[in-house]
Amino acid sequence: MSEASSNNANKSMDDIMALCKRRGFIYQASEIYGGINGFWDYGPLGAQLKKNLRDAWWQDVVMNPCVGRPGPDGEPVEIVPVDTCIIQNPKVWEASGHVGGFNDPMIDCRESKARYRADHVRAISGKGKRNEAPIFAFLTDTPSETKQRKAAAKKFGNEIEEFDLLELGTDFANVLGPDADTLGTLTEPRAFNLMFKTFVGATSAQTDENAAYLRPETAQGIFINFKNVVDTTRVSVPFGIAQTGKAFRNEVTPRNFTFRSREFEQMEIEFFCHADDAKTWFTFWRDWRYQWWQEIGLAGDNLILRNHDSDELAHYAKEGEGTSDIEYRFPFTAPGFGELEGIAHRGNFDLTQHEEHSKKKMQYFDTTRGELAPNGQPKGEWYTPHCIEPSAGLDRGVLAIICEAYTPDESRASKVYMKFHPRVAPIKAAVFPLVNKDGMPEKAAELHQELVKKFGHLGAIETDAKQSIGKRYARMDEAGCPICFTIDGDTLTDGTITVRDRDTAEQKRIPMAQASAYLAEVLGM
Ligand code: GAP
């Protein structure tokens, strides 16, 4: 890995976003109408990049679980897919705790109209003067932090103390809000439900009876179908159910490009096992998921595995039994990290909740457990399986891969190239006639067709005859295309072509007949 690509603190998010727009990776949603905060559209290159990442996950999780690595029990890992609805019976979200618990207490500012997550707001007072004005509130790593620190230093010098705003209780009369000019404009913290509400049916009445929610996670579609899957397939615990799909959260502060959006896609596995085996499976999944992200191109020190502190546990996570995040150092979090995937031991919280609320039995009969019968066979045991959940964000994965791939290089015409892992690269190869005459376009079309037939299911095979060859290489560098094949005058006489490598920009000649095999090797096939 090059120095430039490993050091994300030196990469400019503005430059990365500009490249995403310029080359058709990601656009602002509804851009021609001024956009809509927290929503993003993927352009041609972005859509293919996203598909390639989703396909890689599907292949390695569903089709060939853990790429053939056996589970901790020495057996092949078993995973089946589902594809469930975005809108479900609202009782699903009562049972899952989202209606009651998916609330971040928020603080509004009456002056600036900004809204803040209460647990994100920090405060500075004079030492021992927490009950006196002024108290300066700010959000870490935002302009409000610089502004308020300066103001606090002017007022109190070094005699300050810093704390979470919520330590004051709920009376903020003495507090200067992060974006306010007058004291006491912050409201008390209020619950704010992050689920998008809609109304089902043709009736114009929008009442609680026909209200429904867009799912805030794909996981619940899996839990509510646990019994269906057990009863209609040949799976047996331990096994997993996986799905990818859209999730929606009315995030209070969508920000950092696609990192925190209001519409995003998840790739989730719910892996069901006996409670006694949950710790072992947790470790297995945590380690393998971390390795997977490394193998897909996040191999440097920008990726870390972090075990949660007990005060960060989600409402479903088992205390003391593990929740870990795979985190990536994005340019906007550097030197810190942002979550890419969470691996949680959810206990049997979800199945138990759905059993209680639906009154349908969610227990599993395990014929391999229980006391031994006189014939020496186990009598079987009923239990509610525990669940290990590796839950990844597809859009965050794409964003991490874009940030990692972004490699400034002043020596190139493009000044930057995208060093995508060949498996996720949206364009797998390009075929160029050096000039658009003398039989070269025909030869290029021939090779292009051959490569499309063999590799087109994996991504685009580009061909382009316009502009200078240098400009075409530059376009491919920005698109992150690993290999360019060029047909020139010699091709017509000796059958060789030029191969240009994206990462080294080096060129060499190979017989055109070997182009397919060459590309297969680059793609690790
Ligand atoms: N079922 C568990 C669950 O949904 P989560 O940590 O809330 O857990 C899982 O979400 C993953 O979904 C996160 O690690 C992140 O990658 C992605 N994610 C969550 N909220 C997101 C948002 N607002 N925008 C983009 N991705 C998000």
XYZ file of C-alpha atoms and ligand atoms in Angstrom:
552
model
C 0.000 0.000 0.000
C 1.306 3.428 -0.862
C 2.059 5.964 1.826
C -0.598 8.292 0.422
C -3.354 5.725 0.538
C -2.647 4.587 4.103
C -2.741 8.064 5.546
C -6.372 9.105 5.446
C -5.808 12.164 7.625
C -4.099 13.761 4.611
C -6.956 13.068 2.222
C -9.452 15.827 1.601
C -13.076 14.783 1.831
C -13.982 17.675 -0.469
C -11.629 16.301 -3.129
C -13.032 12.783 -2.703
C -16.610 14.051 -2.986
C -15.681 16.101 -6.059
C -14.229 13.010 -7.742
C -17.342 11.013 -6.827
C -19.499 13.621 -8.530
C -17.190 14.197 -11.509
C -16.803 10.513 -12.352
C -20.350 9.407 -11.574
C -19.871 7.465 -8.355
C -22.262 9.372 -6.077
C -24.608 12.319 -6.630
C -26.695 14.319 -4.220
C -30.278 12.995 -4.372
C -32.749 15.399 -6.027
C -29.817 17.605 -6.963
C -31.700 19.557 -9.651
C -34.193 20.610 -6.946
C -31.535 21.662 -4.487
C -31.014 18.219 -2.947
C -32.549 16.645 0.135
C -30.503 16.312 3.290
C -29.369 12.779 4.135
C -30.135 11.129 0.774
C -27.671 10.139 -1.963
C -27.937 8.603 -5.428
C -25.327 6.352 -7.021
C -24.222 7.033 -10.594
C -23.058 4.408 -13.106
C -19.664 3.726 -11.496
C -21.027 3.932 -7.951
C -23.943 1.617 -8.671
C -21.568 -1.013 -10.053
C -19.090 -0.565 -7.187
C -21.917 -0.974 -4.685
C -23.244 -4.036 -6.499
C -19.774 -5.575 -6.554
C -19.403 -5.109 -2.788
C -22.883 -6.503 -2.148
C -22.147 -9.445 -4.495
C -18.826 -10.148 -2.754
C -20.620 -10.233 0.611
C -23.400 -12.455 -0.806
C -20.882 -14.833 -2.357
C -18.727 -15.118 0.770
C -21.584 -15.140 3.296
C -24.477 -16.932 1.573
C -23.124 -18.976 -1.355
C -19.853 -20.096 0.204
C -20.128 -19.127 3.887
C -16.881 -17.817 5.316
C -15.186 -18.842 2.052
C -15.179 -22.442 3.148
C -13.647 -21.816 6.570
C -15.278 -24.293 9.009
C -17.079 -22.996 12.094
C -15.669 -23.431 15.612
C -17.492 -26.795 15.768
C -15.393 -27.995 12.809
C -18.490 -28.193 10.580
C -19.200 -26.118 7.438
C -20.973 -22.869 8.332
C -24.613 -22.871 7.208
C -26.327 -19.670 6.015
C -29.545 -19.188 4.041
C -30.871 -15.942 2.556
C -34.203 -14.130 2.869
C -35.568 -10.986 1.266
C -38.200 -9.419 3.509
C -40.426 -6.361 3.284
C -39.447 -2.834 4.194
C -42.903 -2.316 5.665
C -44.078 -4.861 8.222
C -46.878 -4.994 10.759
C -46.115 -2.129 13.201
C -46.255 -4.651 16.047
C -42.848 -5.892 14.819
C -41.303 -2.601 15.924
C -43.107 -2.617 19.262
C -41.742 -6.097 19.939
C -38.236 -5.241 18.779
C -38.107 -2.210 21.064
C -37.770 0.278 18.220
C -41.059 2.064 18.895
C -40.264 2.461 22.559
C -36.502 2.515 22.524
C -35.327 3.818 19.150
C -35.324 7.297 20.528
C -32.296 9.460 20.897
C -33.008 12.249 23.383
C -32.526 15.456 21.456
C -31.925 19.057 22.401
C -33.236 21.857 20.168
C -31.840 25.354 20.012
C -34.618 27.949 19.888
C -32.248 30.521 18.434
C -30.314 28.652 15.714
C -33.019 25.986 15.126
C -30.270 23.353 15.229
C -31.029 19.986 16.846
C -28.413 17.998 18.751
C -28.230 14.486 20.155
C -28.197 15.188 23.871
C -25.497 12.634 24.627
C -23.198 14.211 22.025
C -23.103 17.680 23.563
C -20.086 18.610 25.723
C -19.802 21.632 27.971
C -17.153 23.861 29.567
C -17.651 25.923 32.725
C -15.340 27.834 35.046
C -13.764 25.425 37.556
C -16.344 24.719 40.306
C -18.876 26.976 38.561
C -21.185 24.470 36.891
C -24.234 26.205 38.340
C -23.263 29.617 37.036
C -23.454 31.307 33.679
C -21.904 31.089 31.218
C -21.514 27.433 30.359
C -20.234 26.888 26.848
C -21.765 23.927 24.975
C -20.263 22.397 21.851
C -20.084 19.327 19.641
C -16.677 17.679 19.462
C -14.830 18.080 16.154
C -17.101 20.809 14.813
C -16.522 24.571 14.447
C -18.585 25.010 17.633
C -15.792 23.346 19.635
C -13.160 25.831 18.447
C -15.496 28.794 18.988
C -16.596 27.761 22.496
C -13.113 26.770 23.664
C -11.844 30.192 22.636
C -14.712 31.904 24.458
C -14.171 29.793 27.582
C -10.423 30.512 27.581
C -11.132 34.244 27.297
C -13.546 34.108 30.229
C -11.858 31.620 32.578
C -8.254 31.214 31.357
C -7.023 27.762 32.360
C -9.440 27.515 35.283
C -12.004 25.435 33.456
C -13.714 22.074 33.689
C -15.199 20.051 30.875
C -18.057 17.546 31.069
C -21.077 16.083 29.269
C -23.910 18.602 29.122
C -26.358 16.038 30.520
C -24.419 16.058 33.802
C -26.169 19.382 34.455
C -29.577 17.676 34.431
C -32.218 19.268 32.226
C -32.015 22.951 33.095
C -29.890 24.753 30.528
C -30.710 28.351 31.495
C -27.014 29.159 32.018
C -25.856 27.419 28.874
C -24.738 29.038 25.637
C -25.759 26.612 22.869
C -23.174 25.424 20.328
C -24.548 27.664 17.578
C -26.245 30.366 19.681
C -25.318 33.947 20.609
C -27.629 34.219 23.629
C -27.744 32.203 26.823
C -30.518 29.766 27.654
C -31.823 28.905 24.185
C -31.442 25.126 24.518
C -34.577 23.072 25.212
C -34.790 20.165 27.621
C -33.843 16.823 26.024
C -36.846 15.284 24.249
C -37.331 11.830 22.750
C -37.244 11.796 18.981
C -38.238 8.661 17.111
C -35.894 7.844 14.277
C -38.355 5.692 12.337
C -40.057 7.048 9.230
C -43.801 6.789 9.591
C -46.163 6.200 6.692
C -49.793 5.206 6.161
C -50.924 2.029 4.451
C -54.045 1.788 2.265
C -56.027 3.981 -0.083
C -57.929 5.731 2.682
C -57.178 9.409 3.017
C -57.416 9.156 6.789
C -53.955 9.086 8.322
C -54.739 7.492 11.625
C -52.862 5.294 14.069
C -54.845 2.310 12.734
C -53.246 2.484 9.293
C -49.865 3.844 10.376
C -46.752 1.836 9.543
C -42.994 2.355 9.611
C -40.179 1.976 7.119
C -37.792 -0.560 8.656
C -34.863 0.953 10.535
C -32.867 -2.301 10.179
C -33.171 -5.417 8.024
C -32.630 -7.671 11.050
C -36.244 -7.849 12.244
C -37.405 -9.286 8.905
C -35.074 -12.175 9.687
C -36.250 -12.735 13.271
C -39.947 -12.758 12.383
C -39.249 -15.408 9.726
C -37.069 -17.601 11.956
C -39.787 -20.253 12.378
C -40.728 -20.160 8.693
C -37.131 -20.840 7.704
C -36.718 -23.652 10.248
C -40.007 -25.261 9.171
C -39.514 -24.976 5.407
C -35.824 -25.756 4.916
C -33.368 -28.335 6.205
C -31.328 -25.966 8.385
C -30.469 -26.899 11.929
C -28.990 -24.807 14.730
C -26.286 -23.531 14.504
C -27.162 -21.725 11.277
C -27.562 -18.198 10.010
C -30.057 -16.196 7.981
C -28.722 -13.325 5.895
C -30.228 -10.462 3.972
C -29.258 -7.244 2.307
C -31.578 -4.322 1.760
C -32.578 -0.770 2.444
C -33.112 0.607 5.920
C -34.393 4.051 6.832
C -33.653 6.254 9.816
C -34.726 9.832 10.191
C -31.254 10.720 11.469
C -31.172 14.005 13.321
C -27.822 15.038 11.949
C -27.157 13.256 8.658
C -23.596 14.103 7.721
C -20.217 13.157 6.378
C -21.351 12.334 2.861
C -23.047 8.902 2.831
C -21.687 7.923 6.263
C -24.835 8.902 8.137
C -27.736 8.939 5.687
C -31.471 8.684 6.150
C -31.812 5.943 3.545
C -29.056 3.346 3.428
C -28.440 -0.311 2.789
C -27.420 -2.978 5.274
C -25.926 -6.447 4.914
C -26.949 -8.417 7.980
C -26.452 -11.934 9.282
C -28.407 -13.323 12.226
C -26.577 -16.435 13.317
C -28.581 -18.695 15.657
C -26.839 -20.988 18.114
C -27.254 -22.547 21.551
C -26.567 -20.155 24.453
C -23.605 -22.307 25.535
C -21.924 -21.797 22.164
C -22.690 -18.101 21.734
C -19.347 -16.777 22.986
C -17.387 -19.035 20.675
C -19.526 -18.112 17.668
C -19.254 -14.423 18.567
C -15.456 -14.612 18.447
C -15.571 -16.605 15.237
C -17.791 -14.105 13.450
C -15.985 -11.050 14.781
C -12.616 -12.316 13.588
C -13.817 -13.520 10.222
C -15.733 -10.340 9.412
C -12.648 -8.280 10.289
C -10.553 -10.463 7.983
C -13.184 -10.150 5.211
C -13.008 -6.382 5.108
C -9.228 -6.608 4.946
C -9.414 -9.024 2.031
C -11.740 -6.774 0.079
C -9.230 -3.927 0.105
C -9.201 -2.316 3.571
C -5.943 -3.986 4.461
C -4.026 -1.145 6.070
C -4.008 0.408 9.523
C -7.148 2.411 8.680
C -9.194 -0.606 9.793
C -9.491 -1.634 13.433
C -11.506 -3.971 15.598
C -12.839 -2.334 18.751
C -14.600 -4.035 21.647
C -17.409 -1.939 23.153
C -17.335 -0.450 26.612
C -20.286 -1.711 28.650
C -21.989 1.728 28.652
C -22.244 1.669 24.826
C -24.218 -1.567 24.585
C -27.411 -1.477 22.490
C -30.661 -2.399 24.225
C -30.507 -5.961 22.879
C -26.828 -6.714 23.464
C -25.841 -9.193 26.169
C -24.001 -7.433 28.991
C -20.444 -8.663 29.325
C -20.724 -11.021 26.362
C -19.420 -8.943 23.590
C -20.224 -6.286 21.125
C -17.444 -5.299 18.783
C -17.229 -2.819 15.973
C -15.129 -3.001 12.875
C -14.157 0.619 12.398
C -12.540 2.557 9.594
C -10.491 5.725 9.782
C -12.401 7.959 7.373
C -10.791 11.287 6.423
C -13.554 13.053 8.430
C -13.036 10.908 11.538
C -9.209 10.880 11.411
C -7.308 10.421 13.634
C -10.410 8.669 15.057
C -12.524 5.933 13.499
C -16.143 5.423 12.394
C -18.227 2.240 12.549
C -18.420 0.060 9.456
C -19.927 -3.082 10.924
C -21.147 -4.048 14.378
C -20.917 -7.604 15.675
C -23.299 -8.118 18.584
C -24.325 -10.985 20.786
C -28.062 -10.223 20.920
C -28.794 -13.083 23.295
C -32.292 -14.433 22.655
C -33.809 -10.969 23.069
C -35.458 -10.709 19.654
C -36.951 -14.193 19.397
C -38.231 -13.920 22.976
C -39.780 -10.524 22.288
C -41.496 -11.751 19.121
C -42.723 -14.845 20.953
C -44.242 -12.679 23.695
C -45.833 -10.159 21.348
C -47.064 -12.537 18.621
C -47.922 -15.402 21.001
C -46.270 -17.712 18.433
C -43.694 -20.174 19.658
C -40.182 -19.267 18.562
C -38.398 -22.104 20.326
C -36.316 -24.640 18.513
C -36.217 -28.387 19.126
C -32.634 -29.573 18.996
C -32.428 -33.319 18.481
C -28.703 -33.361 19.210
C -29.108 -32.184 22.832
C -30.773 -33.276 26.050
C -30.463 -36.307 28.306
C -29.615 -39.617 26.763
C -32.485 -42.072 26.257
C -31.975 -45.770 27.104
C -31.022 -46.333 23.435
C -28.078 -43.968 23.919
C -29.578 -41.253 21.708
C -30.206 -37.703 23.050
C -33.860 -37.074 23.944
C -33.729 -33.601 22.398
C -34.048 -30.148 23.979
C -36.354 -27.137 23.413
C -34.677 -23.748 23.648
C -34.772 -20.242 22.235
C -31.560 -19.872 20.255
C -29.142 -17.072 20.957
C -28.116 -14.849 18.127
C -24.812 -13.426 16.930
C -25.358 -10.523 14.568
C -22.693 -9.229 12.173
C -24.439 -6.130 10.785
C -22.631 -4.155 8.094
C -23.484 -0.941 6.287
C -23.196 -1.329 2.524
C -23.028 2.402 1.858
C -20.441 2.864 4.585
C -18.485 -0.023 3.085
C -18.554 1.682 -0.317
C -17.488 4.958 1.264
C -14.587 3.311 3.103
C -13.490 1.590 -0.088
C -13.638 4.887 -1.991
C -11.631 6.696 0.703
C -9.060 3.894 0.866
C -8.730 3.715 -2.924
C -8.320 7.467 -3.397
C -4.607 7.936 -4.110
C -3.233 11.347 -5.057
C -0.320 11.122 -7.496
C 1.049 14.353 -8.921
C 3.072 12.468 -11.542
C -0.041 11.339 -13.394
C -2.179 13.237 -15.866
C -5.212 12.569 -13.652
C -3.320 13.652 -10.465
C -5.205 10.927 -8.633
C -6.107 7.287 -9.160
C -8.552 4.960 -7.451
C -6.730 1.891 -6.205
C -9.762 -0.403 -5.891
C -9.291 -4.054 -5.082
C -9.919 -5.758 -8.471
C -12.838 -7.673 -6.965
C -14.861 -4.521 -6.310
C -13.532 -2.290 -9.113
C -16.574 -1.170 -11.142
C -14.664 -1.362 -14.448
C -12.612 -4.541 -14.691
C -10.693 -3.715 -17.865
C -10.619 -1.289 -20.767
C -9.789 -2.017 -24.402
C -8.536 0.911 -26.489
C -7.567 1.211 -30.140
C -4.531 3.516 -30.142
C -6.105 5.450 -33.029
C -9.572 5.160 -34.477
C -8.469 3.833 -37.905
C -6.173 1.399 -39.722
C -8.005 -1.715 -38.559
C -7.411 -0.992 -34.852
C -11.054 -0.309 -33.885
C -12.072 -3.670 -35.365
C -9.389 -5.538 -33.421
C -10.389 -3.650 -30.273
C -14.044 -4.565 -30.797
C -13.039 -8.209 -31.159
C -11.116 -8.265 -27.876
C -13.775 -6.179 -26.132
C -16.495 -8.674 -27.076
C -14.373 -11.603 -25.907
C -13.764 -9.977 -22.518
C -17.399 -8.901 -22.088
C -18.493 -12.500 -22.668
C -16.040 -13.855 -20.081
C -15.999 -11.121 -17.452
C -19.032 -8.897 -18.086
C -20.989 -10.473 -15.218
C -18.346 -9.125 -12.799
C -18.362 -5.505 -13.909
C -17.951 -3.246 -16.884
C -15.470 -3.866 -19.706
C -14.943 -0.438 -21.194
C -13.973 0.523 -24.723
C -13.339 4.014 -26.017
C -11.707 5.331 -29.156
C -11.956 9.067 -28.583
C -9.265 11.469 -27.300
C -5.552 10.833 -26.818
C -4.497 7.563 -25.238
C -3.067 9.526 -22.277
C -6.465 11.068 -21.568
C -8.160 7.692 -21.824
C -5.678 6.189 -19.333
C -6.297 9.148 -17.037
C -10.066 8.511 -17.136
C -9.493 4.867 -16.266
C -7.162 5.839 -13.402
C -9.906 7.971 -11.884
C -12.443 5.190 -12.402
C -10.073 2.704 -10.727
C -9.895 0.316 -13.699
C -7.055 -2.146 -12.897
C -5.974 -2.951 -16.461
C -6.027 -1.265 -19.876
C -5.333 -3.190 -23.083
C -4.271 -1.106 -26.099
C -4.367 -2.227 -29.721
C -1.764 -0.510 -31.902
C -0.015 -0.903 -35.229
C 2.055 -3.863 -33.989
C -1.084 -5.776 -33.042
C -1.975 -6.027 -36.698
C 1.456 -7.393 -37.645
C 2.600 -9.515 -34.661
C -0.642 -10.016 -32.663
C 0.648 -8.357 -29.463
C -1.062 -5.655 -27.421
C 0.011 -3.257 -24.668
C -1.095 -3.914 -21.083
C -1.080 -0.931 -18.744
C -1.194 -1.511 -14.996
C -3.202 1.074 -13.034
C -1.093 1.030 -9.868
C 2.371 1.217 -11.416
C 1.364 2.892 -14.714
C 3.852 0.477 -16.310
C 3.246 -0.942 -19.738
C 4.319 -4.200 -21.333
C 3.424 -6.244 -24.388
C 1.643 -9.571 -24.375
C 0.022 -11.612 -27.153
C -3.609 -10.545 -27.610
C -4.542 -14.220 -27.346
C -3.387 -14.104 -23.691
C -5.441 -11.041 -22.673
C -8.256 -13.115 -21.161
C -5.931 -15.260 -19.067
C -4.052 -12.137 -17.976
C -7.239 -10.445 -16.796
C -8.442 -13.615 -15.039
C -5.224 -13.613 -13.022
C -5.570 -9.924 -12.115
C -9.128 -10.628 -10.927
C -7.897 -13.562 -8.843
C -9.945 -16.129 -10.777
N -29.374 -4.680 13.260
C -28.392 -3.965 13.983
C -28.154 -2.624 13.473
O -28.893 -2.120 12.643
P -26.562 -0.575 13.683
O -25.214 -0.480 14.330
O -27.580 0.419 14.057
O -27.056 -2.051 14.003
C -25.547 -1.498 11.478
O -26.369 -0.555 12.112
C -24.711 -0.840 10.410
O -25.560 -0.098 9.529
C -23.717 0.176 10.953
O -22.516 -0.439 11.342
C -23.519 1.093 9.756
O -22.542 0.557 8.885
C -24.864 1.048 9.063
N -25.641 2.261 9.405
C -26.367 2.495 10.514
N -26.939 3.709 10.467
C -26.563 4.255 9.284
C -26.827 5.500 8.638
N -27.624 6.417 9.179
N -26.266 5.739 7.425
C -25.471 4.814 6.833
N -25.198 3.622 7.399
C -25.726 3.334 8.605
